[in-house]
Amino acid sequence: MELPFAESYKIKMVETIKKSTREEREQWIKDAKYNLFNLKSDQVFIDLLTDSGTGAMSDKQWSALMTGDESYAGARSYYELKETIEKILGFPYFLPTHQGRAAENVLFSALVKEGDVIPGNSHFDTTKGHIEFRKATAIDCTIDEAFETQKIHPFKGNIDLDKLEKVLQEYPKEKIPFICVTVTCNSSGGQPVSIENLKGVYELSKKYGVPTMFDSARFAENAYFIKIREEGYADKTIKEIVREMYQYADMMTMSSKKDAIVNMGGFTAMRDAELHRKASTFNIMFEGYVTYGGMSGRDMSALAAGLDEGTEFEYLETRIKQVEYLGDKLMEYGIPVQRPIGGHAVFVDAKKILCNVPKEEFQAQTLGVELYLEAGIRGVEIGAILADRDPVTRENRYPELELLRLAIPRRVYTNNHMDVIAAALKNVFDRRNEINKGLKITWEAPIMRHFTVELDKA
Ligand SMILES: *Cc1c(COP(=O)(O)O)cnc(C)c1O
């Protein structure tokens, strides 16, 4: 008999989570103005709001905290991290920052100016924010297949090389500070980019004299998908694949809160000494001295350990199989989800489920509230509330997709939790035709409204 799959770790420390009654949740979500961000974590049984900074560190990472060196300059922890980044990613220079968006702030301050364009694959919101804040433009060159939820494609994060080349031809290279490749592509659902595509992008970047930057939050999950799906990579280790991926990058930014499995941290890394010098000034200004930036010594030591563990196949297999397990279970129940299942989350197609709720009443948010009421599970809306208003007309923007994202924290929940999530969503799905009313906005901030929006029953 073939042995079933089991996790590649055992549990040494646990944290109690609280169940609640439907009556309690009805009151709590009302008090939270039907905004899931406003709930206290104690009011949540299973928290799938994000996989960012919510992972469980290992015994090795916790012990690294104890050996951290808190010297202001030249800390041992800094050199541990420097060595690890060079070994795993191949970059000789790096600057530590407090998280991913801070790395963007430091690097883009050195590179991006008004009127620039930055082509890439569905830039992440903070990345786009840091580009637009500098009055530059992000141009989405993702392949068209990425936008069809039911279309199966192994590398939906890929850049369309024709679209990219058009941008490179249209603008002079002085206006393109870099090409931005997000691995895996968060905005298109944690979808990976193939080595073949990374190579193609790099060749174009060299042809046109424009550097390539990897936005690297989920680089290890990307490498896992290359190993599983791309021809010729089945026998390579994750670390070998990661080294190969980064041959095709000149620089990178990293949110360490994802694949490096720490609760806070980030960095930017590069090959060019001159760029490192230039960015160092901004690091000192915004983050801290160059050998700690936004991080304490112990956190740099835990991050070094996390980068090493996070690029081990057994860990990644456990991680990604759990996300797949949930996705498969939902599909088995007939619930429409984005396919193939991405690396860090399952995206539920709320528009296909809540057909009786008009889009003006926020289908994905309504589904998120229903799932919370059903079982105390917190997901996050990726729909019209997030899409916000048009900056010029101030009209609501209604995106093509109304998705409820269920992001799975790393090494935190068991498959029993996945079973509860799937059953709860099935219960909501079974009574979908009785849900005719959504939500209406009673207050919103002028930008980034989704974090603080206040809603009521429509
Ligand atoms: C999370 C993330 C960021 C921003 O990182 P923070 O640590 O949240 O500041 C940037 N890019 C991608 C692709 C991300 O997933």
PDB file of C-alpha atoms in Angstrom, residues 128-403:
ATOM      1  CA  LYS A 128       2.567  49.934  -7.713  1.00  0.00           C
ATOM      2  CA  GLY A 129       2.011  52.442  -4.907  1.00  0.00           C
ATOM      3  CA  HIS A 130       5.727  53.215  -4.661  1.00  0.00           C
ATOM      4  CA  ILE A 131       5.920  53.569  -8.448  1.00  0.00           C
ATOM      5  CA  GLU A 132       2.864  55.868  -8.713  1.00  0.00           C
ATOM      6  CA  PHE A 133       3.915  57.889  -5.662  1.00  0.00           C
ATOM      7  CA  ARG A 134       6.971  58.878  -7.721  1.00  0.00           C
ATOM      8  CA  LYS A 135       4.691  59.832 -10.643  1.00  0.00           C
ATOM      9  CA  ALA A 136       5.868  56.885 -12.702  1.00  0.00           C
ATOM     10  CA  THR A 137       3.636  54.232 -14.343  1.00  0.00           C
ATOM     11  CA  ALA A 138       3.432  50.459 -13.876  1.00  0.00           C
ATOM     12  CA  ILE A 139       2.590  48.660 -17.136  1.00  0.00           C
ATOM     13  CA  ASP A 140       1.024  45.208 -16.778  1.00  0.00           C
ATOM     14  CA  CYS A 141       2.461  42.724 -19.295  1.00  0.00           C
ATOM     15  CA  THR A 142       1.086  39.501 -17.767  1.00  0.00           C
ATOM     16  CA  ILE A 143      -0.062  36.794 -20.214  1.00  0.00           C
ATOM     17  CA  ASP A 144      -3.801  36.954 -21.035  1.00  0.00           C
ATOM     18  CA  GLU A 145      -4.435  33.445 -19.646  1.00  0.00           C
ATOM     19  CA  ALA A 146      -3.851  34.810 -16.130  1.00  0.00           C
ATOM     20  CA  PHE A 147      -7.192  36.606 -16.186  1.00  0.00           C
ATOM     21  CA  GLU A 148      -9.367  33.568 -16.951  1.00  0.00           C
ATOM     22  CA  THR A 149     -10.042  31.804 -13.636  1.00  0.00           C
ATOM     23  CA  GLN A 150     -11.022  28.438 -15.125  1.00  0.00           C
ATOM     24  CA  LYS A 151      -8.220  28.215 -17.689  1.00  0.00           C
ATOM     25  CA  ILE A 152      -5.478  25.785 -16.730  1.00  0.00           C
ATOM     26  CA  HIS A 153      -1.960  27.043 -17.460  1.00  0.00           C
ATOM     27  CA  PRO A 154       1.116  25.897 -15.495  1.00  0.00           C
ATOM     28  CA  PHE A 155       2.719  29.352 -15.314  1.00  0.00           C
ATOM     29  CA  LYS A 156      -0.014  31.973 -15.117  1.00  0.00           C
ATOM     30  CA  GLY A 157       2.466  34.458 -13.640  1.00  0.00           C
ATOM     31  CA  ASN A 158       4.443  34.602 -16.911  1.00  0.00           C
ATOM     32  CA  ILE A 159       5.164  37.841 -18.712  1.00  0.00           C
ATOM     33  CA  ASP A 160       3.936  38.131 -22.284  1.00  0.00           C
ATOM     34  CA  LEU A 161       7.250  38.741 -24.070  1.00  0.00           C
ATOM     35  CA  ASP A 162       5.553  40.492 -27.012  1.00  0.00           C
ATOM     36  CA  LYS A 163       3.788  42.937 -24.703  1.00  0.00           C
ATOM     37  CA  LEU A 164       7.081  43.529 -22.885  1.00  0.00           C
ATOM     38  CA  GLU A 165       9.074  44.082 -26.060  1.00  0.00           C
ATOM     39  CA  LYS A 166       6.505  46.627 -27.263  1.00  0.00           C
ATOM     40  CA  VAL A 167       7.065  48.662 -24.087  1.00  0.00           C
ATOM     41  CA  LEU A 168      10.846  48.361 -24.471  1.00  0.00           C
ATOM     42  CA  GLN A 169      10.565  49.599 -28.049  1.00  0.00           C
ATOM     43  CA  GLU A 170       8.136  52.391 -27.284  1.00  0.00           C
ATOM     44  CA  TYR A 171      10.097  54.086 -24.473  1.00  0.00           C
ATOM     45  CA  PRO A 172      13.779  55.049 -24.386  1.00  0.00           C
ATOM     46  CA  LYS A 173      15.794  53.003 -21.895  1.00  0.00           C
ATOM     47  CA  GLU A 174      16.390  56.127 -19.770  1.00  0.00           C
ATOM     48  CA  LYS A 175      12.662  56.055 -18.971  1.00  0.00           C
ATOM     49  CA  ILE A 176      12.634  52.399 -17.909  1.00  0.00           C
ATOM     50  CA  PRO A 177      14.582  52.008 -14.651  1.00  0.00           C
ATOM     51  CA  PHE A 178      13.912  48.242 -14.562  1.00  0.00           C
ATOM     52  CA  ILE A 179      11.541  45.438 -15.508  1.00  0.00           C
ATOM     53  CA  CYS A 180       9.694  44.133 -12.420  1.00  0.00           C
ATOM     54  CA  VAL A 181       9.054  40.378 -12.252  1.00  0.00           C
ATOM     55  CA  THR A 182       6.974  39.240  -9.266  1.00  0.00           C
ATOM     56  CA  VAL A 183       7.650  35.620  -8.225  1.00  0.00           C
ATOM     57  CA  THR A 184       5.150  34.145  -7.597  1.00  0.00           C
ATOM     58  CA  CYS A 185       2.719  36.673  -8.996  1.00  0.00           C
ATOM     59  CA  ASN A 186       0.627  37.641  -5.955  1.00  0.00           C
ATOM     60  CA  SER A 187      -1.918  39.772  -7.796  1.00  0.00           C
ATOM     61  CA  SER A 188      -2.807  37.026 -10.280  1.00  0.00           C
ATOM     62  CA  GLY A 189      -3.344  34.510  -7.461  1.00  0.00           C
ATOM     63  CA  GLY A 190       0.089  33.240  -6.371  1.00  0.00           C
ATOM     64  CA  GLN A 191       0.779  31.979  -9.876  1.00  0.00           C
ATOM     65  CA  PRO A 192       4.362  31.038 -10.806  1.00  0.00           C
ATOM     66  CA  VAL A 193       6.726  32.249 -13.523  1.00  0.00           C
ATOM     67  CA  SER A 194       8.707  29.613 -15.462  1.00  0.00           C
ATOM     68  CA  ILE A 195      12.497  29.606 -15.818  1.00  0.00           C
ATOM     69  CA  GLU A 196      12.004  29.754 -19.582  1.00  0.00           C
ATOM     70  CA  ASN A 197      10.012  32.983 -19.148  1.00  0.00           C
ATOM     71  CA  LEU A 198      12.514  34.491 -16.679  1.00  0.00           C
ATOM     72  CA  LYS A 199      15.229  33.758 -19.220  1.00  0.00           C
ATOM     73  CA  GLY A 200      13.185  35.324 -22.024  1.00  0.00           C
ATOM     74  CA  VAL A 201      12.606  38.472 -19.967  1.00  0.00           C
ATOM     75  CA  TYR A 202      16.300  38.678 -19.124  1.00  0.00           C
ATOM     76  CA  GLU A 203      17.344  38.328 -22.754  1.00  0.00           C
ATOM     77  CA  LEU A 204      15.017  41.181 -23.719  1.00  0.00           C
ATOM     78  CA  SER A 205      16.292  43.253 -20.823  1.00  0.00           C
ATOM     79  CA  LYS A 206      19.875  42.830 -22.035  1.00  0.00           C
ATOM     80  CA  LYS A 207      18.893  43.482 -25.658  1.00  0.00           C
ATOM     81  CA  TYR A 208      17.378  46.838 -24.661  1.00  0.00           C
ATOM     82  CA  GLY A 209      19.866  47.725 -21.933  1.00  0.00           C
ATOM     83  CA  VAL A 210      17.279  47.747 -19.096  1.00  0.00           C
ATOM     84  CA  PRO A 211      17.948  45.876 -15.809  1.00  0.00           C
ATOM     85  CA  THR A 212      15.613  43.261 -14.312  1.00  0.00           C
ATOM     86  CA  MET A 213      14.302  43.337 -10.734  1.00  0.00           C
ATOM     87  CA  PHE A 214      12.561  40.414  -8.988  1.00  0.00           C
ATOM     88  CA  ASP A 215       9.884  41.235  -6.413  1.00  0.00           C
ATOM     89  CA  SER A 216      10.675  38.103  -4.435  1.00  0.00           C
ATOM     90  CA  ALA A 217       8.178  37.577  -1.584  1.00  0.00           C
ATOM     91  CA  ARG A 218       7.286  34.029  -2.704  1.00  0.00           C
ATOM     92  CA  PHE A 219      10.417  33.077  -4.633  1.00  0.00           C
ATOM     93  CA  ALA A 220      10.714  29.635  -2.995  1.00  0.00           C
ATOM     94  CA  GLU A 221       7.123  28.663  -3.820  1.00  0.00           C
ATOM     95  CA  ASN A 222       7.902  29.750  -7.375  1.00  0.00           C
ATOM     96  CA  ALA A 223      10.919  27.418  -7.417  1.00  0.00           C
ATOM     97  CA  TYR A 224       8.741  24.553  -6.127  1.00  0.00           C
ATOM     98  CA  PHE A 225       6.333  24.990  -9.054  1.00  0.00           C
ATOM     99  CA  ILE A 226       9.275  25.041 -11.491  1.00  0.00           C
ATOM    100  CA  LYS A 227      10.492  21.735 -10.045  1.00  0.00           C
ATOM    101  CA  ILE A 228       7.027  20.160 -10.275  1.00  0.00           C
ATOM    102  CA  ARG A 229       5.829  21.619 -13.582  1.00  0.00           C
ATOM    103  CA  GLU A 230       8.730  22.662 -15.824  1.00  0.00           C
ATOM    104  CA  GLU A 231      10.477  20.125 -18.005  1.00  0.00           C
ATOM    105  CA  GLY A 232      14.040  19.356 -16.964  1.00  0.00           C
ATOM    106  CA  TYR A 233      13.750  20.486 -13.326  1.00  0.00           C
ATOM    107  CA  ALA A 234      12.294  17.441 -11.560  1.00  0.00           C
ATOM    108  CA  ASP A 235      15.684  16.246 -10.315  1.00  0.00           C
ATOM    109  CA  LYS A 236      17.078  19.597  -9.254  1.00  0.00           C
ATOM    110  CA  THR A 237      16.982  20.787  -5.648  1.00  0.00           C
ATOM    111  CA  ILE A 238      14.980  23.896  -4.749  1.00  0.00           C
ATOM    112  CA  LYS A 239      18.233  25.695  -3.910  1.00  0.00           C
ATOM    113  CA  GLU A 240      19.661  24.866  -7.352  1.00  0.00           C
ATOM    114  CA  ILE A 241      16.494  26.170  -9.008  1.00  0.00           C
ATOM    115  CA  VAL A 242      16.553  29.356  -6.908  1.00  0.00           C
ATOM    116  CA  ARG A 243      20.158  30.019  -7.950  1.00  0.00           C
ATOM    117  CA  GLU A 244      19.196  29.495 -11.566  1.00  0.00           C
ATOM    118  CA  MET A 245      16.172  31.847 -11.281  1.00  0.00           C
ATOM    119  CA  TYR A 246      18.323  34.637  -9.856  1.00  0.00           C
ATOM    120  CA  GLN A 247      20.909  34.385 -12.632  1.00  0.00           C
ATOM    121  CA  TYR A 248      18.245  36.275 -14.556  1.00  0.00           C
ATOM    122  CA  ALA A 249      17.931  39.172 -12.108  1.00  0.00           C
ATOM    123  CA  ASP A 250      20.112  42.243 -11.560  1.00  0.00           C
ATOM    124  CA  MET A 251      18.453  43.170  -8.288  1.00  0.00           C
ATOM    125  CA  MET A 252      15.603  42.195  -5.997  1.00  0.00           C
ATOM    126  CA  THR A 253      13.273  43.326  -3.239  1.00  0.00           C
ATOM    127  CA  MET A 254      12.012  40.938  -0.606  1.00  0.00           C
ATOM    128  CA  SER A 255       9.231  40.822   1.930  1.00  0.00           C
ATOM    129  CA  SER A 256      10.670  38.236   4.347  1.00  0.00           C
ATOM    130  CA  LYS A 257       7.237  37.841   5.938  1.00  0.00           C
ATOM    131  CA  LYS A 258       6.251  35.259   3.336  1.00  0.00           C
ATOM    132  CA  ASP A 259       8.675  32.582   2.112  1.00  0.00           C
ATOM    133  CA  ALA A 260      11.429  33.426   4.607  1.00  0.00           C
ATOM    134  CA  ILE A 261       8.940  32.554   7.401  1.00  0.00           C
ATOM    135  CA  VAL A 262       9.650  35.431   9.804  1.00  0.00           C
ATOM    136  CA  ASN A 263       7.050  37.731  11.356  1.00  0.00           C
ATOM    137  CA  MET A 264       8.726  40.951  10.214  1.00  0.00           C
ATOM    138  CA  GLY A 265      11.600  41.887   7.908  1.00  0.00           C
ATOM    139  CA  GLY A 266      12.755  42.466   4.356  1.00  0.00           C
ATOM    140  CA  PHE A 267      15.710  43.484   2.217  1.00  0.00           C
ATOM    141  CA  THR A 268      16.821  44.666  -1.178  1.00  0.00           C
ATOM    142  CA  ALA A 269      19.824  43.054  -2.906  1.00  0.00           C
ATOM    143  CA  MET A 270      21.826  43.849  -6.016  1.00  0.00           C
ATOM    144  CA  ARG A 271      24.950  43.014  -8.033  1.00  0.00           C
ATOM    145  CA  ASP A 272      26.009  46.581  -8.770  1.00  0.00           C
ATOM    146  CA  ALA A 273      28.287  48.227  -6.154  1.00  0.00           C
ATOM    147  CA  GLU A 274      27.375  51.713  -7.355  1.00  0.00           C
ATOM    148  CA  LEU A 275      23.650  51.072  -6.960  1.00  0.00           C
ATOM    149  CA  HIS A 276      24.287  49.651  -3.498  1.00  0.00           C
ATOM    150  CA  ARG A 277      26.081  52.858  -2.559  1.00  0.00           C
ATOM    151  CA  LYS A 278      23.307  55.032  -3.876  1.00  0.00           C
ATOM    152  CA  ALA A 279      20.584  52.996  -2.145  1.00  0.00           C
ATOM    153  CA  SER A 280      22.583  52.945   1.128  1.00  0.00           C
ATOM    154  CA  THR A 281      21.946  56.661   1.606  1.00  0.00           C
ATOM    155  CA  PHE A 282      18.183  56.089   1.390  1.00  0.00           C
ATOM    156  CA  ASN A 283      18.450  53.080   3.685  1.00  0.00           C
ATOM    157  CA  ILE A 284      20.154  55.220   6.322  1.00  0.00           C
ATOM    158  CA  MET A 285      17.579  57.945   5.868  1.00  0.00           C
ATOM    159  CA  PHE A 286      14.426  55.780   5.951  1.00  0.00           C
ATOM    160  CA  GLU A 287      15.368  52.552   7.727  1.00  0.00           C
ATOM    161  CA  GLY A 288      18.590  52.571   9.729  1.00  0.00           C
ATOM    162  CA  TYR A 289      22.325  52.112   9.399  1.00  0.00           C
ATOM    163  CA  VAL A 290      23.342  49.813   6.524  1.00  0.00           C
ATOM    164  CA  THR A 291      24.188  46.799   8.696  1.00  0.00           C
ATOM    165  CA  TYR A 292      20.781  46.641  10.390  1.00  0.00           C
ATOM    166  CA  GLY A 293      18.392  48.828   8.366  1.00  0.00           C
ATOM    167  CA  GLY A 294      14.935  48.155   9.747  1.00  0.00           C
ATOM    168  CA  MET A 295      15.809  44.993  11.673  1.00  0.00           C
ATOM    169  CA  SER A 296      17.211  43.999  15.030  1.00  0.00           C
ATOM    170  CA  GLY A 297      20.163  41.599  15.065  1.00  0.00           C
ATOM    171  CA  ARG A 298      18.113  38.676  16.351  1.00  0.00           C
ATOM    172  CA  ASP A 299      15.572  39.149  13.579  1.00  0.00           C
ATOM    173  CA  MET A 300      18.332  39.066  10.938  1.00  0.00           C
ATOM    174  CA  SER A 301      19.593  35.782  12.434  1.00  0.00           C
ATOM    175  CA  ALA A 302      16.095  34.260  12.390  1.00  0.00           C
ATOM    176  CA  LEU A 303      15.673  35.462   8.799  1.00  0.00           C
ATOM    177  CA  ALA A 304      18.940  33.797   7.746  1.00  0.00           C
ATOM    178  CA  ALA A 305      17.666  30.520   9.239  1.00  0.00           C
ATOM    179  CA  GLY A 306      14.265  31.018   7.568  1.00  0.00           C
ATOM    180  CA  LEU A 307      15.773  31.560   4.107  1.00  0.00           C
ATOM    181  CA  ASP A 308      17.614  28.269   4.457  1.00  0.00           C
ATOM    182  CA  GLU A 309      14.580  26.281   5.710  1.00  0.00           C
ATOM    183  CA  GLY A 310      12.169  27.960   3.331  1.00  0.00           C
ATOM    184  CA  THR A 311      14.162  26.665   0.338  1.00  0.00           C
ATOM    185  CA  GLU A 312      13.993  23.002   1.402  1.00  0.00           C
ATOM    186  CA  PHE A 313      11.766  20.772  -0.732  1.00  0.00           C
ATOM    187  CA  GLU A 314      10.138  18.888   2.179  1.00  0.00           C
ATOM    188  CA  TYR A 315       8.935  22.081   3.796  1.00  0.00           C
ATOM    189  CA  LEU A 316       7.616  23.514   0.507  1.00  0.00           C
ATOM    190  CA  GLU A 317       5.869  20.278  -0.408  1.00  0.00           C
ATOM    191  CA  THR A 318       4.048  20.255   2.945  1.00  0.00           C
ATOM    192  CA  ARG A 319       3.130  23.890   2.514  1.00  0.00           C
ATOM    193  CA  ILE A 320       1.858  23.821  -1.048  1.00  0.00           C
ATOM    194  CA  LYS A 321       0.100  20.452  -0.684  1.00  0.00           C
ATOM    195  CA  GLN A 322      -1.943  21.950   2.159  1.00  0.00           C
ATOM    196  CA  VAL A 323      -3.104  24.835  -0.011  1.00  0.00           C
ATOM    197  CA  GLU A 324      -3.922  22.319  -2.765  1.00  0.00           C
ATOM    198  CA  TYR A 325      -5.750  20.092  -0.274  1.00  0.00           C
ATOM    199  CA  LEU A 326      -8.127  22.927   0.577  1.00  0.00           C
ATOM    200  CA  GLY A 327      -8.555  23.895  -3.084  1.00  0.00           C
ATOM    201  CA  ASP A 328      -9.319  20.286  -4.124  1.00  0.00           C
ATOM    202  CA  LYS A 329     -11.845  19.886  -1.323  1.00  0.00           C
ATOM    203  CA  LEU A 330     -13.686  23.047  -2.392  1.00  0.00           C
ATOM    204  CA  MET A 331     -13.728  21.882  -6.021  1.00  0.00           C
ATOM    205  CA  GLU A 332     -15.048  18.506  -4.887  1.00  0.00           C
ATOM    206  CA  TYR A 333     -17.974  20.398  -3.306  1.00  0.00           C
ATOM    207  CA  GLY A 334     -18.570  22.192  -6.598  1.00  0.00           C
ATOM    208  CA  ILE A 335     -17.415  25.567  -5.289  1.00  0.00           C
ATOM    209  CA  PRO A 336     -15.863  27.673  -8.087  1.00  0.00           C
ATOM    210  CA  VAL A 337     -12.226  28.591  -7.324  1.00  0.00           C
ATOM    211  CA  GLN A 338      -9.424  30.066  -9.397  1.00  0.00           C
ATOM    212  CA  ARG A 339      -7.400  27.341 -11.135  1.00  0.00           C
ATOM    213  CA  PRO A 340      -4.800  26.033 -10.931  1.00  0.00           C
ATOM    214  CA  ILE A 341      -4.575  26.563  -7.171  1.00  0.00           C
ATOM    215  CA  GLY A 342      -1.764  29.043  -6.407  1.00  0.00           C
ATOM    216  CA  GLY A 343       1.049  28.708  -3.886  1.00  0.00           C
ATOM    217  CA  HIS A 344      -0.228  30.622  -0.880  1.00  0.00           C
ATOM    218  CA  ALA A 345      -3.990  30.969  -1.133  1.00  0.00           C
ATOM    219  CA  VAL A 346      -7.238  29.701  -2.586  1.00  0.00           C
ATOM    220  CA  PHE A 347      -9.290  32.323  -4.437  1.00  0.00           C
ATOM    221  CA  VAL A 348     -13.044  31.717  -4.349  1.00  0.00           C
ATOM    222  CA  ASP A 349     -15.066  33.130  -7.254  1.00  0.00           C
ATOM    223  CA  ALA A 350     -17.759  35.068  -5.347  1.00  0.00           C
ATOM    224  CA  LYS A 351     -19.417  36.381  -8.501  1.00  0.00           C
ATOM    225  CA  LYS A 352     -20.255  32.827  -9.583  1.00  0.00           C
ATOM    226  CA  ILE A 353     -21.639  31.980  -6.097  1.00  0.00           C
ATOM    227  CA  LEU A 354     -23.678  34.995  -4.975  1.00  0.00           C
ATOM    228  CA  CYS A 355     -25.536  35.502  -8.264  1.00  0.00           C
ATOM    229  CA  ASN A 356     -28.481  37.166  -6.498  1.00  0.00           C
ATOM    230  CA  VAL A 357     -26.345  39.879  -4.933  1.00  0.00           C
ATOM    231  CA  PRO A 358     -25.771  42.829  -7.282  1.00  0.00           C
ATOM    232  CA  LYS A 359     -22.148  43.865  -7.819  1.00  0.00           C
ATOM    233  CA  GLU A 360     -22.984  47.278  -6.289  1.00  0.00           C
ATOM    234  CA  GLU A 361     -23.514  45.384  -3.004  1.00  0.00           C
ATOM    235  CA  PHE A 362     -20.020  43.829  -2.964  1.00  0.00           C
ATOM    236  CA  GLN A 363     -20.312  40.094  -3.626  1.00  0.00           C
ATOM    237  CA  ALA A 364     -16.873  39.026  -2.361  1.00  0.00           C
ATOM    238  CA  GLN A 365     -17.180  41.066   0.839  1.00  0.00           C
ATOM    239  CA  THR A 366     -20.656  39.621   1.398  1.00  0.00           C
ATOM    240  CA  LEU A 367     -19.302  36.088   0.964  1.00  0.00           C
ATOM    241  CA  GLY A 368     -16.466  36.891   3.392  1.00  0.00           C
ATOM    242  CA  VAL A 369     -18.962  38.076   6.018  1.00  0.00           C
ATOM    243  CA  GLU A 370     -21.140  34.969   5.469  1.00  0.00           C
ATOM    244  CA  LEU A 371     -18.127  32.670   5.936  1.00  0.00           C
ATOM    245  CA  TYR A 372     -17.209  34.491   9.137  1.00  0.00           C
ATOM    246  CA  LEU A 373     -20.775  34.181  10.453  1.00  0.00           C
ATOM    247  CA  GLU A 374     -20.834  30.502   9.536  1.00  0.00           C
ATOM    248  CA  ALA A 375     -17.695  29.406  11.401  1.00  0.00           C
ATOM    249  CA  GLY A 376     -15.506  32.301  12.557  1.00  0.00           C
ATOM    250  CA  ILE A 377     -13.239  32.028   9.520  1.00  0.00           C
ATOM    251  CA  ARG A 378     -11.691  35.273   8.236  1.00  0.00           C
ATOM    252  CA  GLY A 379     -10.723  35.650   4.588  1.00  0.00           C
ATOM    253  CA  VAL A 380     -10.198  38.858   2.629  1.00  0.00           C
ATOM    254  CA  GLU A 381     -12.049  40.573  -0.211  1.00  0.00           C
ATOM    255  CA  ILE A 382     -10.275  41.023  -3.543  1.00  0.00           C
ATOM    256  CA  GLY A 383     -13.048  42.826  -5.369  1.00  0.00           C
ATOM    257  CA  ALA A 384     -14.769  46.182  -5.809  1.00  0.00           C
ATOM    258  CA  ILE A 385     -13.978  47.512  -2.330  1.00  0.00           C
ATOM    259  CA  LEU A 386     -10.257  46.871  -2.879  1.00  0.00           C
ATOM    260  CA  ALA A 387     -10.474  48.221  -6.440  1.00  0.00           C
ATOM    261  CA  ASP A 388     -11.599  51.538  -4.935  1.00  0.00           C
ATOM    262  CA  ARG A 389     -12.908  54.537  -6.869  1.00  0.00           C
ATOM    263  CA  ASP A 390     -11.570  55.952 -10.108  1.00  0.00           C
ATOM    264  CA  PRO A 391      -9.213  58.771  -9.049  1.00  0.00           C
ATOM    265  CA  VAL A 392     -10.691  61.124 -11.679  1.00  0.00           C
ATOM    266  CA  THR A 393     -14.430  60.352 -11.879  1.00  0.00           C
ATOM    267  CA  ARG A 394     -14.702  59.113  -8.231  1.00  0.00           C
ATOM    268  CA  GLU A 395     -17.026  56.365  -9.493  1.00  0.00           C
ATOM    269  CA  ASN A 396     -16.702  52.894  -7.983  1.00  0.00           C
ATOM    270  CA  ARG A 397     -14.515  50.605 -10.089  1.00  0.00           C
ATOM    271  CA  TYR A 398     -15.968  47.137 -10.612  1.00  0.00           C
ATOM    272  CA  PRO A 399     -13.189  44.671 -11.459  1.00  0.00           C
ATOM    273  CA  GLU A 400     -13.834  41.671 -13.677  1.00  0.00           C
ATOM    274  CA  LEU A 401     -13.379  39.313 -10.731  1.00  0.00           C
ATOM    275  CA  GLU A 402     -14.972  39.338  -7.299  1.00  0.00           C
ATOM    276  CA  LEU A 403     -12.746  37.015  -5.272  1.00  0.00           C
TER     277      LEU A 403
END
